Amino acid sequence: MEQIGKQVKLPLGRALQIAVQGIRIRFGRSLVTVSGVVLGVAFFMSNVTSQLIKQAIADEREQRQTLNLMLTLMKSEIGDLSGKTVALATFGETTVSERDLLAVLRKTPGLTLGAPEALGGKAHLLLVLGAGPATASPDILTAGMAQPVLLDSLAERAYPSAKPGSSLAQVRRELFFGRESEEQADKLKTQAEQATFRTLWIGIISILVTIIGIANALLMSVTERFREIGTMKCLGAMSAFIRKLFLIESAMLGFAGAVIGTALGTLLSFAGYGLTFGFGLITAALNVGGLLVAAAACIAGGTVLSMLAAIYPANFAARMVPASALRTNV
Amino acid sequence: MRNVIARAIDVKRQYKLGKETVWALKGISLDIYEGEYLSIMGPSGSGKSTFFNMIGALDIPSSGTIEFMGADLFALPEEKQAWVRCNKIGYIFQTYNLVTVMTALENVTLPMVLKGASKKACDARAAEVLDQVGLGHRLHHLPGQLSGGQQQRVAIARALVNAPSVILADEPTGNLDKATGAEIIDLLKRLQVEHNATIVTATHDVKMLAISDRIAWIRDGKLDRLEERKDVKFTKE
Ligand SMILES: Nc1ncnc2c1ncn2[C@@H]1O[C@H](COP(=O)(O)OP(=O)(O)OP(=O)(O)O)[C@@H](O)[C@H]1O
Ligand SMILES: [Mg+2]
């Protein structure tokens, strides 16, 4: 009498083929599943992007405020800037705000900007920028100026001491960046902590919404096929093969959904903030590295989540006695 | 002598519904011979489908067992059970159980795909079998685009595609009108005669009696009586 054989284990390549064919013949339904993942991931990604953009806008605003403060201080010393001559001494690295200030000054019509030595006594004001210690004393830097006015961007910059006997009475040092008072620092700190808490909270909620959305989409797509899984088992499919099939399928659908969702979420967030604050501002200020990391995490997370959501019910159905799988009516 | 292909040994099956226990099968022993046409008759709820699922390794008995090709079906490892389901048994259900998103051809190729046959071999063989059941002109239709009788023929073609030794048909004509049902019955009979297949059908349909070799009457989860219908078979032919 003939012996009972062993069912062949289909190679991964064949399973891949069958999974792709399955997605193709169920294209409409697959799109619905993918959209579920897209919605979840897009929601999450738009939150992340919004957060990054808000941060960027806040930084950018702070910079602009500093810039405006610098300009206001200069104007309060020497009046309207056009037609004036400003001497510039830079020691060490300059900050973004300082560079912005220089850019604005260079564009101001009628304003002459140059080194203290070159301008001699014609300068109305001496601007000292940069983070390093000064290499010349204030009296040398302002030598020849009718009314020596020195504006310094650092409150505690070290200067070589002046020659004995020279008068420093008219030299004024203004702070662009003073150290905040302790009180102010505390206030800023609590504000920052509150913002972090809010961000964290929104993050947790959006993660939950995303997880539930994706899990729901994939769970549905598998449970509605319990009968089909039962049929496949009747026809000789093994549990491991069914698991493999759903793993491949959910990985592909999940990946597609996560990629589209990430792109969509980023774009929507960009569009929203861009229309309110101007695209120039947000693209210039955005932390591109952070955005890329978030996008990669979203794609990986969405894919893995989809696989997890599919494999649980698929595994359950694959282990079911075929008769009960066939009886299910979803 | 006739070979026994499947043997039920005191098969019992209980369902627990809350605290209540329902005995769907109360101990059925029955030999099924190679090449015979066996009808399982009985009133609704008597346990026909439950018994049918046991023979086909689709359900596990609460006690007792099925011997298939001389081996204890429920002691076999999964890959051997799958091999039996794939190669030795063809299933036909009252509700067809076709994969609705696959064409007739794709449905019929499934059992071959699962045993690793090439796409070319699958398509050729599936088309041949669909032609045999009279659906050569409907290869690329979806089940939803076919009539009930045509869907059942697709299911029959799918059951046949791996040339199994046993065809299990649970009320194959239950959802069909008389004429279509008669055609399906003829088709099953032809399979038995032409391919020496063992046919086991669960049914209420008395038309089945006329072409059966044996009839097992099941009542209330027990084998009530077994009838030989050799005489009928000979007068028919
Ligand atoms: N999954 C289940 N859970 C609980 N009870 C069940 C289950 N399946 C069947 N039964 C019970 O087992 C008994 C036999 O059912 P079965 O489906 O085998 O009958 P049948 O002879 O096929 O009936 P029909 O001719 O109507 O198809 C019935 O009393 C039924 O209620
Ligand atoms: Mg039944």
Coordinates of C-alpha atoms and ligand atoms in Angstrom, one line a residue:
Chain A
M1 CA 0.0 0.0 0.0
E2 CA 1.1 3.5 -0.8
Q3 CA 2.8 5.4 2.1
I4 CA 1.7 8.8 3.4
G5 CA 4.1 11.4 2.2
K6 CA 5.2 14.8 3.6
Q7 CA 3.8 18.0 2.3
V8 CA 6.6 20.1 0.6
K9 CA 7.6 23.3 2.3
L10 CA 7.3 26.0 -0.4
P11 CA 10.4 28.1 -0.8
L12 CA 10.4 31.8 0.2
G13 CA 10.5 32.9 -3.4
R14 CA 7.3 31.1 -4.2
A15 CA 5.6 32.4 -1.1
L16 CA 6.7 35.9 -2.2
Q17 CA 5.2 35.3 -5.6
I18 CA 1.9 34.1 -4.1
A19 CA 1.8 37.0 -1.7
V20 CA 2.3 39.5 -4.5
Q21 CA -0.3 37.8 -6.6
G22 CA -2.7 37.9 -3.6
I23 CA -2.2 41.7 -3.2
R24 CA -2.7 42.1 -6.9
I25 CA -6.0 40.2 -7.1
R26 CA -7.2 41.9 -4.0
F27 CA -6.0 45.3 -5.1
G28 CA -9.0 47.4 -4.0
R29 CA -9.0 45.8 -0.6
S30 CA -5.3 46.1 -0.3
L31 CA -5.6 49.8 -1.0
V32 CA -8.1 50.2 1.9
T33 CA -5.7 48.4 4.2
V34 CA -2.8 50.6 3.0
S35 CA -4.9 53.7 3.5
G36 CA -5.5 52.6 7.1
V37 CA -1.7 52.5 7.6
V38 CA -1.3 55.8 5.7
L39 CA -3.7 57.6 7.9
G40 CA -2.1 56.3 11.1
V41 CA 1.5 57.1 10.0
A42 CA 0.5 60.4 8.4
F43 CA -1.1 61.5 11.7
F44 CA 2.0 60.7 13.7
M45 CA 4.4 62.1 11.2
S46 CA 2.5 65.4 10.8
N47 CA 2.7 65.8 14.6
V48 CA 6.4 65.2 14.6
T49 CA 7.0 67.5 11.7
S50 CA 4.8 70.2 13.3
Q51 CA 6.8 69.9 16.4
L52 CA 10.1 70.3 14.5
I53 CA 8.7 73.3 12.5
K54 CA 7.4 75.0 15.7
Q55 CA 10.8 74.5 17.3
A56 CA 12.5 75.9 14.2
I57 CA 10.2 78.9 14.1
A58 CA 10.7 79.6 17.8
D59 CA 14.5 79.5 17.3
E60 CA 14.3 81.7 14.2
R61 CA 12.1 84.2 16.1
E62 CA 14.5 84.4 19.0
Q63 CA 17.3 85.1 16.5
R64 CA 15.2 87.8 14.8
Q65 CA 14.4 89.4 18.1
T66 CA 18.1 89.5 18.9
L67 CA 18.8 91.1 15.6
N68 CA 16.1 93.7 16.1
L69 CA 17.4 94.5 19.5
M70 CA 20.9 95.1 18.1
L71 CA 19.6 97.4 15.4
T72 CA 17.5 99.3 18.0
L73 CA 20.4 99.8 20.3
M74 CA 22.6 101.1 17.4
K75 CA 19.8 103.5 16.3
S76 CA 19.3 104.7 19.8
E77 CA 23.0 105.7 20.0
I78 CA 23.5 107.3 16.6
G79 CA 20.0 107.8 15.1
D80 CA 19.1 106.8 11.6
L81 CA 21.7 104.5 10.2
S82 CA 21.8 105.8 6.6
G83 CA 24.7 108.1 5.9
K84 CA 26.6 106.9 9.0
T85 CA 29.9 105.2 9.3
V86 CA 30.2 102.1 11.6
A87 CA 33.5 100.6 12.6
L88 CA 33.5 96.9 13.1
A89 CA 35.8 94.7 15.2
T90 CA 35.3 91.0 15.4
F91 CA 37.0 88.7 17.8
G92 CA 36.6 85.0 17.5
E93 CA 33.5 83.1 16.2
T94 CA 30.4 85.1 15.4
T95 CA 26.8 83.9 16.1
V96 CA 24.0 83.5 13.6
S97 CA 22.4 86.7 14.9
E98 CA 25.6 88.6 14.6
R99 CA 26.0 87.4 11.0
D100 CA 22.4 88.4 10.3
L101 CA 23.1 91.8 11.8
L102 CA 26.1 92.3 9.5
A103 CA 24.1 91.2 6.5
V104 CA 21.4 93.8 7.3
L105 CA 24.0 96.5 7.9
R106 CA 25.7 95.7 4.6
K107 CA 22.4 96.1 2.8
T108 CA 21.5 99.4 4.5
P109 CA 21.9 102.1 1.9
G110 CA 24.3 104.9 2.7
L111 CA 25.9 103.0 5.6
T112 CA 29.7 102.6 5.6
L113 CA 31.1 99.6 7.4
G114 CA 34.8 99.0 7.9
A115 CA 37.7 98.2 10.2
P116 CA 38.5 100.7 13.0
E117 CA 42.0 101.4 11.7
A118 CA 40.8 102.1 8.1
L119 CA 37.9 104.4 9.2
G120 CA 40.0 106.3 11.7
G121 CA 38.1 109.0 13.4
K122 CA 35.2 109.0 10.9
A123 CA 33.2 106.3 12.6
H124 CA 30.1 107.2 14.6
L125 CA 30.1 104.0 16.4
L126 CA 32.3 101.0 17.1
L127 CA 30.6 97.6 17.0
V128 CA 32.4 94.7 18.7
L129 CA 31.2 91.2 17.8
G130 CA 32.3 87.6 18.2
A131 CA 32.8 85.3 21.2
G132 CA 36.5 85.7 21.8
P133 CA 38.5 88.1 24.0
A134 CA 39.4 91.5 22.5
T135 CA 43.0 92.0 21.3
A136 CA 43.0 95.7 21.6
S137 CA 41.9 98.0 24.4
P138 CA 38.7 100.1 24.0
D139 CA 40.7 103.4 23.8
I140 CA 42.8 102.1 20.9
L141 CA 39.8 100.7 19.1
T142 CA 37.9 104.0 19.4
A143 CA 40.9 106.2 18.8
G144 CA 40.1 109.3 16.8
M145 CA 36.3 109.1 17.2
A146 CA 34.8 112.4 18.1
Q147 CA 32.4 110.8 20.5
P148 CA 33.6 107.2 21.3
V149 CA 30.6 104.9 21.4
L150 CA 31.3 101.2 21.7
L151 CA 28.6 98.6 21.4
D152 CA 29.6 95.1 22.5
S153 CA 27.7 91.9 21.9
L154 CA 29.3 90.3 25.0
A155 CA 28.7 91.6 28.5
E156 CA 31.9 90.2 29.9
R157 CA 34.4 90.4 27.1
A158 CA 38.0 90.6 28.3
Y159 CA 39.8 93.7 27.0
P160 CA 43.5 94.5 27.5
S161 CA 43.7 97.3 29.9
A162 CA 43.9 100.8 28.5
K163 CA 47.0 102.9 28.5
P164 CA 47.2 104.7 31.8
G165 CA 45.8 108.2 31.6
S166 CA 43.5 107.7 28.6
S167 CA 39.9 108.7 29.2
L168 CA 37.3 106.0 29.0
A169 CA 34.4 108.1 30.3
Q170 CA 32.7 108.4 27.0
V171 CA 33.0 104.7 26.1
R172 CA 29.8 102.9 26.6
R173 CA 29.5 99.3 26.6
E174 CA 26.0 97.9 25.9
L175 CA 25.0 94.3 26.2
F176 CA 23.5 92.5 23.3
F177 CA 23.4 89.3 25.2
G178 CA 23.5 89.7 28.9
R179 CA 23.2 86.7 31.2
E180 CA 19.5 86.4 32.2
S181 CA 18.7 87.0 35.8
E182 CA 18.1 83.9 37.8
E183 CA 14.4 84.7 38.1
Q184 CA 14.1 85.0 34.3
A185 CA 16.0 81.8 33.9
D186 CA 13.7 79.9 36.2
K187 CA 10.7 81.2 34.3
L188 CA 12.1 80.1 31.0
K189 CA 12.9 76.7 32.5
T190 CA 9.4 76.1 33.7
Q191 CA 8.0 77.2 30.3
A192 CA 10.4 74.8 28.6
E193 CA 9.3 72.0 30.9
Q194 CA 5.7 72.7 30.2
A195 CA 6.3 72.6 26.5
T196 CA 8.2 69.3 26.7
F197 CA 5.4 67.8 28.7
R198 CA 2.8 69.0 26.1
T199 CA 4.9 67.6 23.3
L200 CA 5.3 64.3 25.1
W201 CA 1.6 64.1 25.7
I202 CA 0.7 64.8 22.1
G203 CA 3.4 62.3 21.1
I204 CA 1.8 59.5 23.3
I205 CA -1.7 60.2 22.1
S206 CA -0.6 60.2 18.4
I207 CA 1.3 57.0 18.9
L208 CA -1.8 55.4 20.4
V209 CA -4.0 56.6 17.6
T210 CA -1.5 55.3 15.1
I211 CA -1.1 51.9 16.7
I212 CA -4.9 51.5 16.9
G213 CA -5.4 52.7 13.4
I214 CA -2.8 50.3 11.9
A215 CA -3.8 47.4 14.1
N216 CA -7.4 47.8 13.1
A217 CA -6.7 47.9 9.4
L218 CA -4.5 44.8 9.4
L219 CA -6.7 42.9 11.9
M220 CA -9.7 43.4 9.7
S221 CA -7.9 42.4 6.6
V222 CA -6.9 39.1 8.2
T223 CA -10.0 38.2 10.2
E224 CA -12.2 38.6 7.2
R225 CA -10.1 35.9 5.5
F226 CA -10.5 33.3 8.2
R227 CA -12.6 31.2 5.9
E228 CA -10.1 31.5 3.2
I229 CA -7.4 30.4 5.5
G230 CA -9.6 27.4 6.4
T231 CA -10.0 26.6 2.8
M232 CA -6.3 26.8 2.2
K233 CA -5.7 24.4 5.0
C234 CA -8.3 22.0 3.5
L235 CA -6.3 22.1 0.3
G236 CA -3.0 21.3 2.0
A237 CA -1.5 24.5 3.3
M238 CA 0.6 24.3 6.4
S239 CA 0.4 26.8 9.3
A240 CA 3.9 28.0 8.7
F241 CA 3.2 28.7 5.1
I242 CA 0.0 30.7 6.0
R243 CA 2.0 32.7 8.6
K244 CA 4.7 33.4 6.0
L245 CA 2.2 34.5 3.5
F246 CA 0.6 37.0 5.9
L247 CA 3.9 38.2 7.2
I248 CA 5.1 39.0 3.7
E249 CA 1.8 40.6 2.7
S250 CA 1.5 42.7 5.8
A251 CA 5.2 43.8 5.5
M252 CA 4.6 45.0 1.9
L253 CA 1.3 46.7 2.7
G254 CA 2.7 48.2 5.9
F255 CA 5.8 49.5 4.2
A256 CA 3.9 51.0 1.3
G257 CA 1.4 52.6 3.8
A258 CA 4.2 53.9 6.0
V259 CA 6.2 55.5 3.2
I260 CA 3.1 57.2 1.7
G261 CA 1.9 58.2 5.2
T262 CA 5.3 59.7 6.1
A263 CA 5.4 61.7 2.9
L264 CA 1.8 62.8 3.3
G265 CA 2.2 63.8 7.0
T266 CA 5.3 65.8 6.3
L267 CA 3.8 67.5 3.3
L268 CA 0.6 68.4 5.1
S269 CA 2.4 69.8 8.1
F270 CA 4.7 71.8 5.8
A271 CA 1.8 73.1 3.8
G272 CA -0.1 74.1 7.0
Y273 CA 2.8 76.0 8.6
G274 CA 4.2 77.3 5.3
L275 CA 0.9 79.0 4.5
T276 CA 0.8 80.7 7.9
F277 CA 4.5 81.5 8.5
G278 CA 5.9 81.5 4.9
F279 CA 7.7 78.7 3.3
G280 CA 11.0 80.6 3.3
L281 CA 11.1 80.9 7.0
I282 CA 10.4 77.2 7.8
T283 CA 12.6 75.7 5.1
A284 CA 15.5 77.9 6.1
A285 CA 15.2 77.1 9.8
L286 CA 14.1 73.4 9.8
N287 CA 16.2 70.7 11.4
V288 CA 16.5 68.5 8.3
G289 CA 18.5 65.8 10.1
G290 CA 15.9 65.5 12.8
L291 CA 13.2 65.3 10.1
L292 CA 15.0 62.5 8.3
V293 CA 15.5 60.5 11.5
A294 CA 11.8 60.9 12.3
A295 CA 10.8 59.8 8.8
A296 CA 13.0 56.7 9.0
A297 CA 11.6 55.8 12.4
C298 CA 8.0 56.3 11.1
I299 CA 8.6 54.0 8.1
A300 CA 10.2 51.3 10.2
G301 CA 7.7 51.6 13.0
G302 CA 4.7 51.5 10.6
T303 CA 6.0 48.4 8.8
V304 CA 6.8 46.5 12.0
L305 CA 3.5 47.5 13.6
S306 CA 1.6 46.3 10.5
M307 CA 3.4 43.0 10.6
L308 CA 2.7 42.5 14.3
A309 CA -1.0 43.4 13.8
A310 CA -1.4 40.9 11.0
I311 CA 0.7 38.0 12.3
Y312 CA -1.3 37.6 15.5
P313 CA -4.7 36.8 13.8
A314 CA -3.0 35.0 11.0
N315 CA -1.2 32.7 13.4
F316 CA -4.4 32.2 15.3
A317 CA -6.3 31.2 12.1
A318 CA -3.4 29.0 10.9
R319 CA -3.5 27.0 14.2
M320 CA -7.3 26.7 14.1
V321 CA -8.8 23.4 13.3
P322 CA -9.9 23.8 9.6
A323 CA -13.5 23.0 10.3
S324 CA -13.8 25.9 12.8
A325 CA -11.9 28.3 10.5
L326 CA -14.4 27.3 7.7
R327 CA -17.3 28.0 9.9
T328 CA -16.3 31.5 10.8
N329 CA -18.6 34.1 9.3
V330 CA -17.0 37.5 9.4
Chain B
M1 CA -11.1 -8.3 -1.7
R2 CA -12.0 -4.6 -1.3
N3 CA -9.3 -2.4 0.3
V4 CA -10.2 -0.2 3.2
I5 CA -9.0 3.3 2.5
A6 CA -10.5 5.0 5.6
R7 CA -11.7 3.5 8.8
A8 CA -13.6 5.3 11.5
I9 CA -13.1 3.7 14.9
D10 CA -15.7 4.7 17.6
V11 CA -15.5 8.3 16.6
K12 CA -17.1 10.6 19.2
R13 CA -17.4 14.4 19.1
Q14 CA -18.8 16.6 21.8
Y15 CA -19.4 20.3 21.7
K16 CA -19.3 22.3 24.9
L17 CA -21.8 25.2 24.8
G18 CA -21.3 26.9 28.2
K19 CA -22.2 24.3 30.8
E20 CA -24.1 22.1 28.4
T21 CA -22.4 19.3 26.4
V22 CA -23.8 18.4 23.0
W23 CA -22.8 15.0 21.7
A24 CA -22.8 15.5 17.9
L25 CA -21.3 12.0 17.4
K26 CA -21.9 9.3 19.9
G27 CA -19.4 6.7 18.6
I28 CA -19.4 5.8 14.9
S29 CA -17.4 2.9 13.5
L30 CA -17.4 2.5 9.7
D31 CA -15.1 1.2 7.0
I32 CA -14.8 3.1 3.7
Y33 CA -13.7 1.0 0.7
E34 CA -11.5 2.1 -2.1
G35 CA -13.5 3.0 -5.2
E36 CA -16.9 2.8 -3.6
Y37 CA -19.7 5.4 -3.7
L38 CA -20.9 5.9 -0.1
S39 CA -23.8 8.1 0.8
I40 CA -24.2 9.3 4.4
M41 CA -27.9 9.9 4.9
G42 CA -29.7 11.3 7.9
P43 CA -32.0 14.0 9.2
S44 CA -30.7 17.5 9.8
G45 CA -28.6 17.8 12.9
S46 CA -27.9 14.0 13.0
G47 CA -24.1 14.6 12.7
K48 CA -23.3 14.1 9.0
S49 CA -21.2 17.2 8.6
T50 CA -19.4 16.5 11.8
F51 CA -18.6 13.0 10.7
F52 CA -17.6 14.2 7.3
N53 CA -15.1 16.7 8.8
M54 CA -13.5 13.9 10.8
I55 CA -12.9 11.7 7.8
G56 CA -11.3 14.6 6.0
A57 CA -9.1 15.5 8.9
L58 CA -10.8 18.9 9.1
D59 CA -11.8 18.4 12.8
I60 CA -10.4 16.4 15.7
P61 CA -12.6 13.8 17.4
S62 CA -13.2 14.0 21.2
S63 CA -12.4 10.3 21.3
G64 CA -11.9 7.5 18.8
T65 CA -9.9 8.1 15.6
I66 CA -9.8 7.7 11.8
E67 CA -7.3 5.4 10.1
F68 CA -6.4 6.7 6.7
M69 CA -4.3 4.6 4.4
G70 CA -3.6 2.4 7.4
A71 CA -2.3 5.3 9.6
D72 CA -3.9 7.0 12.6
L73 CA -4.8 10.3 10.9
F74 CA -4.8 12.4 14.1
A75 CA -1.4 11.0 15.3
L76 CA 0.3 12.2 12.1
P77 CA 2.6 15.3 12.2
E78 CA 1.3 18.4 10.5
E79 CA 3.2 17.9 7.2
K80 CA 1.7 14.5 6.7
Q81 CA -1.8 15.6 7.5
A82 CA -1.3 18.4 5.0
W83 CA 0.0 15.9 2.5
V84 CA -3.2 13.8 2.9
R85 CA -5.5 16.8 2.6
C86 CA -3.6 18.0 -0.5
N87 CA -3.0 14.8 -2.4
K88 CA -5.4 12.1 -1.2
I89 CA -8.7 14.0 -0.4
G90 CA -10.8 16.3 -2.5
Y91 CA -13.3 18.4 -0.6
I92 CA -16.6 19.6 -1.9
F93 CA -18.8 21.8 0.4
Q94 CA -22.5 22.8 0.3
T95 CA -21.3 26.4 0.3
Y96 CA -18.6 25.8 -2.3
N97 CA -15.9 27.7 -0.2
L98 CA -14.2 29.2 -3.3
V99 CA -11.8 32.0 -2.8
T100 CA -14.0 34.8 -4.1
V101 CA -11.3 37.1 -5.4
M102 CA -9.7 34.4 -7.5
T103 CA -10.8 33.3 -10.9
A104 CA -12.1 29.8 -11.6
L105 CA -8.7 28.8 -12.9
E106 CA -6.8 30.3 -9.9
N107 CA -9.1 28.5 -7.5
V108 CA -8.5 25.2 -9.2
T109 CA -4.8 25.6 -9.2
L110 CA -4.6 26.2 -5.5
P111 CA -4.1 22.5 -4.4
M112 CA -1.3 22.2 -7.0
V113 CA 0.3 25.5 -6.0
L114 CA 0.4 24.3 -2.4
K115 CA 2.3 21.2 -3.3
G116 CA 4.9 23.2 -5.2
A117 CA 3.9 22.6 -8.9
S118 CA 5.1 25.1 -11.5
K119 CA 2.7 27.8 -12.7
K120 CA 2.7 26.3 -16.2
A121 CA 1.9 22.8 -15.0
C122 CA -0.8 24.2 -12.7
D123 CA -2.5 26.3 -15.4
A124 CA -2.5 23.4 -17.9
R125 CA -3.9 20.8 -15.5
A126 CA -6.5 23.2 -14.0
A127 CA -7.7 24.2 -17.5
E128 CA -8.0 20.5 -18.4
V129 CA -10.0 19.6 -15.2
L130 CA -12.3 22.7 -15.7
D131 CA -12.9 21.5 -19.2
Q132 CA -13.8 18.0 -17.8
V133 CA -16.5 19.5 -15.6
G134 CA -17.8 21.5 -18.5
L135 CA -16.4 24.9 -17.6
G136 CA -13.7 25.2 -20.3
H137 CA -15.3 28.5 -21.4
R138 CA -15.3 30.1 -17.9
L139 CA -11.7 29.9 -16.9
H140 CA -11.2 33.5 -16.1
H141 CA -14.5 34.2 -14.4
L142 CA -14.7 35.1 -10.7
P143 CA -17.0 32.9 -8.6
G144 CA -19.4 35.9 -8.3
Q145 CA -19.8 35.9 -12.0
L146 CA -20.8 32.2 -12.1
S147 CA -24.1 30.5 -11.3
G148 CA -24.4 28.2 -8.2
G149 CA -24.1 25.1 -10.3
Q150 CA -21.0 26.5 -12.1
Q151 CA -19.4 27.5 -8.8
Q152 CA -20.0 24.0 -7.5
R153 CA -18.3 22.6 -10.6
V154 CA -15.3 24.8 -10.0
A155 CA -15.2 23.4 -6.5
I156 CA -15.4 19.9 -7.9
A157 CA -12.6 20.7 -10.4
R158 CA -10.5 22.0 -7.5
A159 CA -11.2 18.7 -5.6
L160 CA -10.1 16.7 -8.6
V161 CA -7.0 18.6 -9.7
N162 CA -4.5 16.5 -7.6
A163 CA -6.3 13.3 -8.6
P164 CA -7.2 12.3 -5.0
S165 CA -8.3 8.8 -4.0
V166 CA -11.2 10.1 -1.9
I167 CA -13.7 12.8 -2.7
L168 CA -15.7 14.0 0.3
A169 CA -18.8 15.9 -0.7
D170 CA -20.9 17.4 2.1
E171 CA -24.3 18.2 0.6
P172 CA -22.9 19.1 -2.8
T173 CA -26.3 19.7 -4.2
G174 CA -27.8 21.4 -1.2
N175 CA -27.8 24.9 -2.7
L176 CA -28.7 23.8 -6.2
D177 CA -32.0 23.3 -8.1
K178 CA -33.1 19.8 -9.1
A179 CA -31.7 19.7 -12.6
T180 CA -28.3 21.2 -11.7
G181 CA -28.1 18.9 -8.7
A182 CA -28.7 15.9 -10.9
E183 CA -25.9 17.1 -13.2
I184 CA -23.5 17.3 -10.2
I185 CA -24.5 13.8 -9.1
D186 CA -23.9 12.5 -12.6
L187 CA -20.5 14.1 -12.5
L188 CA -19.6 12.5 -9.2
K189 CA -20.7 9.1 -10.4
R190 CA -18.6 9.5 -13.6
L191 CA -15.6 10.3 -11.5
Q192 CA -16.1 7.1 -9.5
V193 CA -16.5 5.0 -12.6
E194 CA -13.8 6.6 -14.8
H195 CA -11.2 7.4 -12.2
N196 CA -11.9 4.7 -9.7
A197 CA -12.3 7.5 -7.0
T198 CA -13.9 6.8 -3.7
I199 CA -16.8 9.1 -3.3
V200 CA -18.3 9.9 0.1
T201 CA -21.3 12.3 0.2
A202 CA -23.3 13.6 3.0
T203 CA -26.8 14.4 1.8
H204 CA -30.5 14.5 2.3
D205 CA -31.0 14.1 -1.4
V206 CA -32.8 10.8 -2.2
K207 CA -31.5 10.9 -5.8
M208 CA -28.1 10.0 -4.4
L209 CA -29.5 6.7 -3.2
A210 CA -29.9 5.4 -6.7
I211 CA -26.3 5.7 -7.6
S212 CA -24.7 4.8 -4.3
D213 CA -23.0 1.5 -3.6
R214 CA -23.7 1.8 0.1
I215 CA -25.8 4.0 2.3
A216 CA -24.9 4.8 5.9
W217 CA -27.9 6.0 7.8
I218 CA -27.0 8.3 10.7
R219 CA -29.5 9.2 13.4
D220 CA -28.7 11.2 16.4
G221 CA -25.0 10.9 16.2
K222 CA -25.0 7.1 15.8
L223 CA -24.8 4.8 12.8
D224 CA -28.4 3.6 12.4
R225 CA -27.9 1.1 9.6
L226 CA -25.8 0.3 6.6
E227 CA -27.4 -0.6 3.2
E228 CA -25.8 -2.2 0.2
R229 CA -27.3 -1.0 -3.1
K230 CA -25.4 -3.2 -5.5
D231 CA -28.6 -4.4 -7.2
V232 CA -29.7 -0.8 -8.0
K233 CA -26.3 0.0 -9.4
F234 CA -26.4 -3.0 -11.8
T235 CA -29.8 -2.2 -13.1
K236 CA -28.8 1.4 -13.7
E237 CA -25.9 0.4 -15.8
Ligands
LIG1 N1 -19.5 24.2 16.2 C1 -20.5 23.6 16.8 N2 -20.8 24.0 18.1 C2 -21.8 23.4 18.8 N3 -22.5 22.5 18.3 C3 -22.4 22.0 17.0 C4 -21.3 22.6 16.2 N4 -21.3 22.0 15.0 C5 -22.4 21.1 15.1 N5 -23.0 21.1 16.3 C6 -24.1 20.3 16.7 O1 -23.8 19.0 16.3 C7 -25.0 18.3 15.8 C8 -24.7 17.8 14.5 O2 -24.4 18.8 13.5 P1 -24.1 18.5 12.0 O3 -23.7 19.8 11.4 O4 -23.0 17.4 11.9 O5 -25.4 18.0 11.4 P2 -25.8 17.6 10.0 O6 -26.2 16.2 10.0 O7 -24.7 17.9 9.0 O8 -27.0 18.5 9.7 P3 -27.5 19.2 8.3 O9 -28.1 18.1 7.5 O10 -28.5 20.2 8.7 O11 -26.3 19.7 7.7 C9 -26.1 19.4 15.8 O12 -26.9 19.1 16.9 C10 -25.4 20.7 16.0 O13 -26.1 21.6 16.7
MG2 MG -24.4 19.3 7.4

